[in-house]
Coordinates of C-alpha atoms in Angstrom, one line a residue:
M1 CA -37.5 -11.6 -25.6
V2 CA -34.7 -9.2 -26.3
F3 CA -35.9 -7.0 -23.3
L4 CA -35.8 -9.9 -21.1
V5 CA -32.2 -11.2 -22.1
I6 CA -31.2 -7.2 -21.2
L7 CA -33.1 -7.3 -18.2
T8 CA -31.7 -10.6 -17.0
S9 CA -28.2 -9.5 -18.0
I10 CA -28.6 -6.3 -15.8
V11 CA -29.6 -8.2 -12.9
C12 CA -26.8 -10.7 -13.1
L13 CA -24.1 -8.0 -13.5
T14 CA -25.7 -6.1 -10.6
V15 CA -25.9 -9.2 -8.3
T16 CA -22.3 -9.8 -9.4
F17 CA -20.9 -6.4 -8.6
V18 CA -22.6 -6.3 -5.3
L19 CA -21.2 -9.8 -4.5
W20 CA -17.9 -8.6 -5.3
M21 CA -18.2 -5.3 -3.1
R22 CA -19.1 -7.5 -0.2
K23 CA -16.0 -9.7 -0.8
R24 CA -13.9 -6.4 -1.1
F25 CA -15.5 -5.2 2.1
S26 CA -14.9 -8.3 4.2
Y27 CA -11.2 -7.9 3.8
W28 CA -10.6 -6.9 7.4
K29 CA -13.3 -9.0 8.8
E30 CA -11.8 -12.2 7.3
M31 CA -8.4 -11.2 8.6
G32 CA -10.1 -10.9 12.1
A33 CA -8.8 -7.3 12.5
P34 CA -10.7 -4.6 14.3
Y35 CA -12.3 -2.6 11.3
E36 CA -14.7 0.6 10.8
E37 CA -17.8 -0.6 8.8
P38 CA -17.5 0.8 5.4
S39 CA -20.3 2.6 3.2
F40 CA -21.4 1.4 -0.3
L41 CA -18.9 2.5 -2.8
Y42 CA -17.0 5.4 -0.6
G43 CA -15.6 2.7 2.0
N44 CA -14.8 5.1 5.1
L45 CA -14.4 8.2 3.2
K46 CA -18.1 9.4 3.1
G47 CA -18.1 13.1 4.1
V48 CA -14.4 13.8 3.5
G49 CA -13.7 16.8 1.4
K50 CA -17.3 18.0 2.2
Q51 CA -17.7 18.1 5.9
D52 CA -14.3 16.8 7.4
H53 CA -10.8 17.5 7.4
D54 CA -8.9 14.3 6.8
G55 CA -7.4 14.5 10.1
Q56 CA -10.5 14.9 12.0
L57 CA -12.3 12.0 10.1
I58 CA -9.4 9.5 10.8
E59 CA -9.4 10.7 14.3
K60 CA -12.9 9.4 14.7
F61 CA -11.8 6.0 14.0
Y62 CA -8.7 6.3 16.1
R63 CA -10.9 7.1 19.2
K64 CA -13.5 4.7 18.7
H65 CA -11.1 1.7 18.1
K66 CA -8.3 2.6 20.5
G67 CA -7.4 -0.6 22.8
R68 CA -9.1 -2.9 20.5
G69 CA -5.9 -3.7 18.8
P70 CA -2.5 -2.2 17.2
F71 CA -4.5 -0.9 14.2
V72 CA -7.9 -0.3 12.8
G73 CA -8.8 -1.3 9.2
I74 CA -10.6 1.2 7.1
F75 CA -11.3 1.7 3.2
F76 CA -10.4 4.2 1.1
F77 CA -13.4 3.4 -1.6
L78 CA -12.7 0.0 -2.2
V79 CA -9.1 -0.2 -1.0
P80 CA -8.2 -1.5 2.3
V81 CA -5.9 0.9 4.5
V82 CA -4.3 0.4 7.9
V83 CA -4.6 3.2 10.7
P84 CA -2.0 2.4 13.2
I85 CA -3.2 3.1 16.8
D86 CA -0.5 1.7 19.0
L87 CA 2.7 3.9 19.1
E88 CA 5.0 1.1 19.1
L89 CA 3.7 -0.1 15.8
V90 CA 3.9 3.9 14.5
K91 CA 7.6 3.6 15.6
N92 CA 8.1 0.4 13.8
I93 CA 6.6 1.8 10.6
L94 CA 8.5 4.9 10.7
I95 CA 11.9 3.9 12.0
R96 CA 12.6 0.0 13.1
D97 CA 11.0 -1.5 10.2
F98 CA 11.4 1.1 7.6
N99 CA 12.3 -1.2 4.8
Y100 CA 8.8 -2.6 4.8
F101 CA 7.4 0.9 4.6
H102 CA 10.0 2.7 2.4
D103 CA 7.5 4.3 0.2
R104 CA 4.7 6.9 0.7
G105 CA 2.4 5.4 -2.0
L106 CA 1.3 8.8 -3.2
F107 CA 0.1 9.5 -6.8
Y108 CA 2.3 11.3 -9.1
N109 CA 2.4 11.5 -12.9
E110 CA 5.8 13.0 -14.0
K111 CA 4.8 12.5 -17.8
D112 CA 1.8 14.8 -17.8
D113 CA 2.4 16.8 -14.5
P114 CA 6.2 17.4 -14.1
L115 CA 5.6 19.2 -10.6
S116 CA 4.2 15.9 -9.2
G117 CA 7.7 14.0 -9.2
H118 CA 9.0 15.6 -6.1
L119 CA 10.7 14.2 -3.0
F120 CA 7.4 13.5 -1.2
T121 CA 6.0 11.2 -4.0
L122 CA 8.9 9.4 -5.4
P123 CA 9.2 5.7 -4.4
G124 CA 12.1 3.7 -3.6
L125 CA 15.6 4.2 -5.1
R126 CA 14.5 7.3 -6.8
W127 CA 13.5 8.8 -3.6
R128 CA 16.6 7.8 -1.7
R129 CA 18.7 9.0 -4.7
I130 CA 17.5 12.6 -4.6
R131 CA 17.1 12.8 -0.9
N132 CA 20.8 12.0 -0.5
K133 CA 21.5 14.7 -2.9
L134 CA 19.6 17.3 -1.3
S135 CA 20.5 16.7 2.1
P136 CA 23.5 19.0 2.1
A137 CA 21.1 22.1 1.3
F138 CA 19.5 21.7 4.9
T139 CA 22.3 21.2 7.2
S140 CA 22.8 23.7 10.4
G141 CA 25.5 25.3 8.6
K142 CA 23.6 26.2 5.6
M143 CA 20.8 27.3 7.8
K144 CA 23.2 29.9 9.4
T145 CA 24.5 30.9 6.0
I146 CA 21.0 32.1 4.9
F147 CA 19.5 33.5 8.2
P148 CA 20.4 37.0 7.2
L149 CA 18.5 36.8 4.2
I150 CA 15.4 35.7 6.3
V151 CA 16.0 38.8 8.6
K152 CA 16.1 41.1 5.8
I153 CA 12.7 39.9 4.8
A154 CA 11.5 40.0 8.4
R155 CA 12.3 43.9 8.4
R156 CA 9.9 44.3 5.5
L157 CA 7.4 42.3 7.4
E158 CA 7.7 44.7 10.4
L159 CA 7.3 47.7 8.0
K160 CA 4.1 46.0 6.9
L161 CA 2.8 45.2 10.4
N162 CA 3.5 48.8 11.6
E163 CA 1.6 50.1 8.4
I164 CA -1.4 48.2 9.4
S165 CA -1.4 48.8 13.0
T166 CA -1.4 52.4 12.3
S167 CA -4.3 52.6 9.7
E168 CA -6.5 49.5 9.3
S169 CA -5.8 47.7 12.8
Q170 CA -7.0 44.2 11.7
V171 CA -5.0 41.6 9.6
D172 CA -5.9 38.3 8.1
I173 CA -2.8 36.9 9.7
K174 CA -2.5 34.2 7.3
D175 CA -2.3 36.4 4.2
I176 CA 0.3 38.6 5.9
M177 CA 2.3 35.5 7.2
A178 CA 2.1 33.7 3.8
R179 CA 3.5 36.7 1.9
F180 CA 6.4 36.9 4.5
T181 CA 7.2 33.0 3.9
V182 CA 6.8 33.5 0.2
D183 CA 9.4 36.4 0.1
V184 CA 11.6 34.2 2.3
I185 CA 11.5 31.2 0.1
G186 CA 11.8 33.2 -3.2
T187 CA 15.0 34.8 -1.9
C188 CA 16.4 31.7 -0.3
A189 CA 15.5 29.3 -2.9
Y190 CA 15.3 30.8 -6.1
G191 CA 17.5 34.1 -5.6
L192 CA 14.2 36.2 -6.4
E193 CA 12.8 39.3 -5.0
A194 CA 9.2 38.4 -4.9
N195 CA 8.0 41.5 -2.9
S196 CA 4.9 39.8 -2.0
L197 CA 4.5 42.2 1.3
E198 CA 4.7 45.2 -0.9
D199 CA 2.9 44.2 -3.9
G200 CA -0.8 43.1 -3.2
Q201 CA -1.1 41.6 -6.7
N202 CA 2.2 39.7 -7.0
E203 CA 1.7 36.8 -9.3
F204 CA 4.5 34.7 -7.5
F205 CA 2.4 35.0 -4.4
H206 CA -1.2 34.4 -5.9
V207 CA -0.4 31.3 -7.9
G208 CA 1.7 29.8 -5.1
M209 CA -1.4 30.3 -2.9
S210 CA -3.8 28.9 -5.5
V211 CA -2.1 25.5 -5.3
F212 CA -3.8 25.2 -1.8
E213 CA -6.7 27.5 -2.0
N214 CA -7.9 26.4 -5.4
P215 CA -6.5 22.8 -5.8
R216 CA -7.1 20.8 -9.1
H217 CA -9.0 18.1 -7.3
G218 CA -10.7 18.2 -3.8
T219 CA -9.7 15.9 -1.1
G220 CA -12.3 13.2 -2.0
F221 CA -10.8 12.9 -5.6
T222 CA -7.4 12.9 -4.2
F223 CA -8.1 9.9 -2.3
L224 CA -9.4 8.1 -5.2
L225 CA -6.3 9.1 -7.3
L226 CA -4.3 7.7 -4.1
A227 CA -6.4 4.5 -4.0
F228 CA -6.3 3.7 -7.9
R229 CA -2.9 5.7 -8.6
E230 CA -1.5 3.1 -11.3
Y231 CA -4.9 3.4 -13.3
A232 CA -4.9 7.3 -12.7
R233 CA -1.3 7.5 -14.2
K234 CA -2.3 5.4 -17.3
L235 CA -5.2 7.9 -17.7
G236 CA -3.0 10.9 -17.5
F237 CA -4.5 12.5 -14.5
K238 CA -2.6 15.5 -13.0
T239 CA -2.2 16.5 -9.6
F240 CA -1.8 20.4 -10.4
R241 CA -3.8 22.8 -12.5
D242 CA -2.2 23.5 -16.1
E243 CA -1.6 27.4 -15.2
V244 CA 0.2 26.3 -12.1
I245 CA 2.7 23.8 -14.0
K246 CA 2.8 26.4 -16.7
F247 CA 4.0 29.3 -14.3
Y248 CA 6.4 27.4 -12.2
S249 CA 7.8 25.5 -15.2
S250 CA 8.5 28.8 -16.9
T251 CA 9.8 30.5 -13.8
I252 CA 12.2 27.9 -12.8
R253 CA 13.5 27.5 -16.5
K254 CA 14.1 31.4 -16.6
V255 CA 16.2 31.0 -13.2
V256 CA 18.3 28.3 -14.4
D257 CA 18.9 29.5 -17.8
Y258 CA 19.9 32.8 -16.6
R259 CA 22.2 31.5 -13.9
L260 CA 24.0 29.1 -16.3
A261 CA 24.3 32.0 -19.0
N262 CA 25.6 34.4 -16.6
N263 CA 27.8 32.1 -14.3
I264 CA 25.9 33.2 -11.3
E265 CA 26.3 31.4 -8.0
R266 CA 24.2 32.6 -4.9
G267 CA 24.8 29.7 -2.4
D268 CA 21.1 29.0 -2.3
F269 CA 18.9 26.0 -2.7
M270 CA 18.8 26.5 -6.6
D271 CA 22.6 26.5 -6.9
I272 CA 22.5 22.9 -5.4
L273 CA 19.9 21.8 -8.0
I274 CA 21.7 23.4 -10.8
R275 CA 24.9 21.6 -9.8
L276 CA 23.1 18.3 -9.6
H277 CA 21.5 19.1 -12.9
V278 CA 24.7 20.0 -14.8
G279 CA 27.6 18.7 -12.8
G280 CA 29.7 15.5 -13.1
N281 CA 27.6 13.5 -11.1
E282 CA 27.0 10.0 -12.2
E283 CA 23.4 10.4 -12.5
P284 CA 22.5 14.0 -12.9
L285 CA 18.9 15.2 -12.2
T286 CA 16.8 15.9 -15.2
F287 CA 15.4 19.4 -15.7
N288 CA 12.0 17.9 -14.7
E289 CA 13.5 16.4 -11.4
L290 CA 15.0 19.8 -10.8
L291 CA 11.7 21.5 -11.4
A292 CA 9.8 19.3 -9.3
Q293 CA 12.3 19.7 -6.1
A294 CA 12.2 23.5 -6.7
F295 CA 8.4 23.6 -6.9
V296 CA 7.7 21.7 -3.7
F297 CA 10.4 23.6 -1.5
H298 CA 8.8 26.7 -2.6
S299 CA 5.0 25.5 -2.1
A300 CA 5.0 23.3 0.8
G301 CA 7.7 25.5 2.2
F302 CA 5.8 28.6 2.4
E303 CA 2.3 27.2 3.0
T304 CA 3.2 24.9 6.0
S305 CA 5.1 27.7 7.5
S306 CA 2.5 30.4 7.0
S307 CA -0.3 28.0 8.3
T308 CA 1.9 27.4 11.6
L309 CA 2.3 31.0 12.1
Q310 CA -1.5 31.9 11.7
F311 CA -2.4 29.1 14.3
C312 CA 0.5 30.3 16.7
F313 CA -0.9 34.0 16.6
Y314 CA -4.4 32.8 17.0
E315 CA -3.7 30.9 20.2
L316 CA -1.4 33.7 21.5
A317 CA -4.3 36.1 20.8
C318 CA -6.7 33.6 22.5
N319 CA -4.2 33.3 25.5
P320 CA -3.0 36.7 26.5
V321 CA -1.1 35.6 29.5
I322 CA 1.0 33.3 27.5
Q323 CA 1.5 35.9 24.5
E324 CA 2.9 38.2 27.0
Q325 CA 5.1 35.5 28.7
T326 CA 6.3 34.9 25.1
R327 CA 7.0 38.5 24.1
S328 CA 8.9 38.8 27.5
H329 CA 11.0 35.8 26.8
I330 CA 11.8 37.0 23.2
N331 CA 12.8 40.7 24.4
E332 CA 14.8 39.0 27.4
V333 CA 16.8 37.0 24.9
L334 CA 17.1 39.6 22.5
G335 CA 18.7 41.9 25.3
E336 CA 21.2 39.1 26.0
H337 CA 22.3 39.3 22.4
G338 CA 22.6 43.0 22.2
G339 CA 19.2 43.8 20.8
E340 CA 20.2 42.0 17.7
L341 CA 18.0 39.3 15.9
T342 CA 20.9 36.9 15.2
Y343 CA 21.1 33.0 14.5
E344 CA 22.4 32.5 18.0
A345 CA 19.7 34.5 19.5
V346 CA 16.7 32.6 17.9
A347 CA 18.7 29.4 18.8
D348 CA 18.5 30.5 22.5
M349 CA 14.6 31.1 22.6
K350 CA 13.7 27.9 24.4
Y351 CA 10.2 29.0 25.3
L352 CA 9.4 30.1 21.7
D353 CA 10.4 26.4 20.9
Q354 CA 7.8 25.3 23.2
V355 CA 5.2 27.7 21.9
I356 CA 5.9 26.6 18.3
A357 CA 6.0 22.8 19.3
E358 CA 2.5 23.0 21.2
T359 CA 1.1 24.7 17.9
L360 CA 2.3 22.1 15.8
R361 CA 0.8 19.6 18.2
L362 CA -2.7 21.1 18.1
Y363 CA -2.5 21.9 14.3
P364 CA 0.1 19.6 12.4
P365 CA 0.6 20.8 8.8
A366 CA -0.6 17.3 7.6
G367 CA -3.2 15.6 9.7
N368 CA -2.1 12.0 8.5
H369 CA 1.3 10.7 7.0
I370 CA 0.8 8.1 4.4
R371 CA 3.1 4.8 3.9
E372 CA 2.7 1.9 1.8
V373 CA 3.6 -1.9 2.6
T374 CA 6.5 -2.7 0.3
Q375 CA 6.7 -6.3 1.4
D376 CA 4.4 -8.2 3.3
Y377 CA 4.8 -7.2 7.2
K378 CA 3.8 -9.6 10.2
V379 CA 2.6 -7.0 12.9
P380 CA 4.7 -7.7 15.9
G381 CA 2.8 -9.7 18.8
T382 CA -0.1 -10.6 16.5
D383 CA -0.8 -13.0 13.7
F384 CA -1.9 -10.3 11.2
I385 CA -0.1 -10.1 7.8
L386 CA -0.2 -6.7 6.1
K387 CA 0.1 -7.4 2.6
K388 CA 2.4 -5.8 0.1
G389 CA 0.6 -2.6 -1.5
T390 CA -1.4 -1.8 1.5
S391 CA -1.6 1.7 2.3
V392 CA -1.1 2.9 6.0
M393 CA -2.5 6.0 7.4
I394 CA -0.6 7.4 10.5
P395 CA -3.2 9.5 12.5
I396 CA -0.8 12.4 13.6
Y397 CA -3.8 14.8 14.2
A398 CA -5.3 12.0 16.4
I399 CA -2.3 11.0 18.4
Q400 CA -1.3 14.6 18.9
R401 CA -4.8 15.2 20.5
D402 CA -5.0 12.3 22.6
A403 CA -5.3 13.0 26.1
E404 CA -3.4 9.9 27.3
Y405 CA -0.2 11.5 26.0
F406 CA -1.3 15.6 26.2
P407 CA -3.7 16.2 29.4
N408 CA -6.3 18.7 28.5
S409 CA -5.4 17.8 24.9
T410 CA -7.3 20.5 23.0
S411 CA -5.9 23.2 25.3
F412 CA -2.7 25.3 24.2
N413 CA -0.3 24.7 26.7
P414 CA 3.5 25.3 25.9
D415 CA 4.3 23.4 29.1
N416 CA 3.7 20.2 27.3
F417 CA 7.2 20.8 25.7
T418 CA 9.3 21.1 28.9
E419 CA 12.2 18.7 28.9
E420 CA 10.5 16.9 31.8
N421 CA 7.2 16.6 29.8
I422 CA 9.0 15.5 26.6
K423 CA 10.7 12.6 28.6
S424 CA 7.5 11.4 30.1
R425 CA 5.9 10.8 26.8
P426 CA 6.1 8.0 24.4
F427 CA 8.5 8.8 21.6
A428 CA 5.8 8.8 18.6
A429 CA 3.4 10.9 20.5
Y430 CA 4.5 14.0 18.6
L431 CA 5.3 13.6 15.0
P432 CA 4.5 17.0 13.0
F433 CA 7.4 16.5 10.7
G434 CA 7.3 12.7 10.6
E435 CA 10.3 10.6 11.7
G436 CA 12.9 8.3 10.4
P437 CA 14.4 8.3 7.0
H438 CA 11.4 10.1 5.7
M439 CA 11.3 13.0 8.1
C440 CA 10.5 16.3 6.4
I441 CA 13.8 17.3 4.9
G442 CA 13.0 21.0 5.3
A443 CA 12.0 20.9 9.1
R444 CA 15.0 22.8 10.2
F445 CA 14.4 25.7 7.7
A446 CA 10.6 25.6 8.4
M447 CA 11.5 26.2 12.2
M448 CA 13.7 28.9 11.4
Q449 CA 11.6 31.1 9.4
V450 CA 8.7 30.5 11.7
K451 CA 10.5 31.7 14.8
V452 CA 11.9 34.6 13.0
G453 CA 8.3 35.5 11.8
L454 CA 7.0 35.2 15.5
V455 CA 10.0 37.1 17.0
T456 CA 9.3 40.0 14.3
G457 CA 5.5 39.8 14.9
L458 CA 5.5 39.6 18.7
R459 CA 8.2 41.8 20.1
N460 CA 6.4 45.3 19.5
Y461 CA 2.8 44.2 18.6
K462 CA -0.1 42.8 20.6
Y463 CA -2.9 40.8 19.1
T464 CA -6.4 40.1 20.0
L465 CA -9.2 38.1 18.4
S466 CA -11.3 40.2 15.8
E467 CA -15.1 39.6 15.7
R468 CA -14.4 38.3 12.1
T469 CA -12.7 35.2 13.4
G470 CA -15.4 32.4 13.9
R471 CA -15.0 30.2 16.9
P472 CA -14.4 27.3 17.2
L473 CA -12.4 27.3 14.2
K474 CA -13.5 25.1 11.2
L475 CA -10.8 23.3 9.5
Q476 CA -11.0 23.4 5.5
S477 CA -12.1 19.8 4.2
K478 CA -11.1 20.5 0.5
F479 CA -7.3 19.7 0.9
F480 CA -4.9 17.6 2.9
L481 CA -2.9 20.6 4.6
T482 CA -4.5 22.1 7.8
N483 CA -6.2 25.4 7.2
V484 CA -9.2 27.4 8.3
D485 CA -12.3 28.4 6.8
G486 CA -12.8 32.1 6.4
G487 CA -9.3 32.9 7.8
I488 CA -7.9 34.0 10.9
W489 CA -8.6 37.9 11.5
L490 CA -6.7 39.5 14.5
N491 CA -6.6 43.0 15.9
I492 CA -3.1 44.4 16.0
E493 CA -1.8 47.0 18.2
R494 CA 1.7 48.6 18.4
L495 CA 3.1 48.5 21.8
K496 CA 5.9 51.0 21.4

């Protein structure tokens, strides 16, 4: 009898759960919106983190449903998510109707993981407050001030490239460019001499790289935290590994304490954070807020820039004619500026801008940009109502590889970014840094260090593909940022 009761209870619970699941998965169907049929439990995330980079996964849904409506509905596990397809809707989300989408809706847990409460994750008024305070750190005037610091690191990069070209002749281009960008940001943000280019075992470099190469959670679990972030926060889940939290907390605490004790000002990013922390502001930054902003500027800043550099060198190695054209352009502009690598010289390298833009088109640092509906939103021209709390995943990778906007969309062609071609495209067809109020605050800095890295690497060196580089490239599936399984190995030859 007891067994029968238990069995009946299990059957009833199972049936109830299945019916509840069906109800959850009928959300988009009941709305009458185009949607991708979900899988049991996983929703539309089956394979993410194992087979597909998230940008490539969402691209499949984008291509399949394009033309059927302004968006396609999918599911992160049991949670409904909007993937906008129409570029006017994308523009509305990012700019025109920003007040309906002012949060990213990402997971963070400041209590247990202070590194996670940074500018990219904070919601609403807290995001706006910190964004407004940090904006002065990224003006063009500030970029011009710190440019000589980047050039100083670039000289070390050239010495390293010369050493490699005369001995090993092969280079893991991501490794060498990551060392360059770690040293740049260590100097420009923290006032620290990281010396990653000279010291192969540098802790600053290896801990920073581990944030992305050995994340605490894979992509699938990160989506789970995103979908159920309130529950995850209550349960004390963290974004970063404990040793990463400990290292950055200790490092930044020492920098802050040392500068305050010795009344040191360097005019860098850390100076601005310290003034916001201890100055006479009405609402000063807490130390944990300072810590989180310093962390994200360092980690995201070096990783995204070094990835852009590796993909750019890869495409130039695959396209020797474009590589030579880029090198000639660099040397011509430098010649016009007396052979000196100056801020003004880099600003005049318009073809180099096109090369970088085309790299960012094919390999945007993040394949998708996430937003959250913060109040019920009626999709223009339709009867669809997106409910408050619904996540929105803008398919950057998919849009930028859409042949409607970029002919021969998988080919590397810097001419996609001539003035004429830029004007002929819809506004939202190219969004590697986002757009609107949430546009990446460090985009200007990132472009500057990428340009200096390319100038340094290209003007005296030629690159070809090594046999160690697999083709086609296989994007890593274990993390959101765009990277390559096995790295990109290039042969390097000094020209003079």
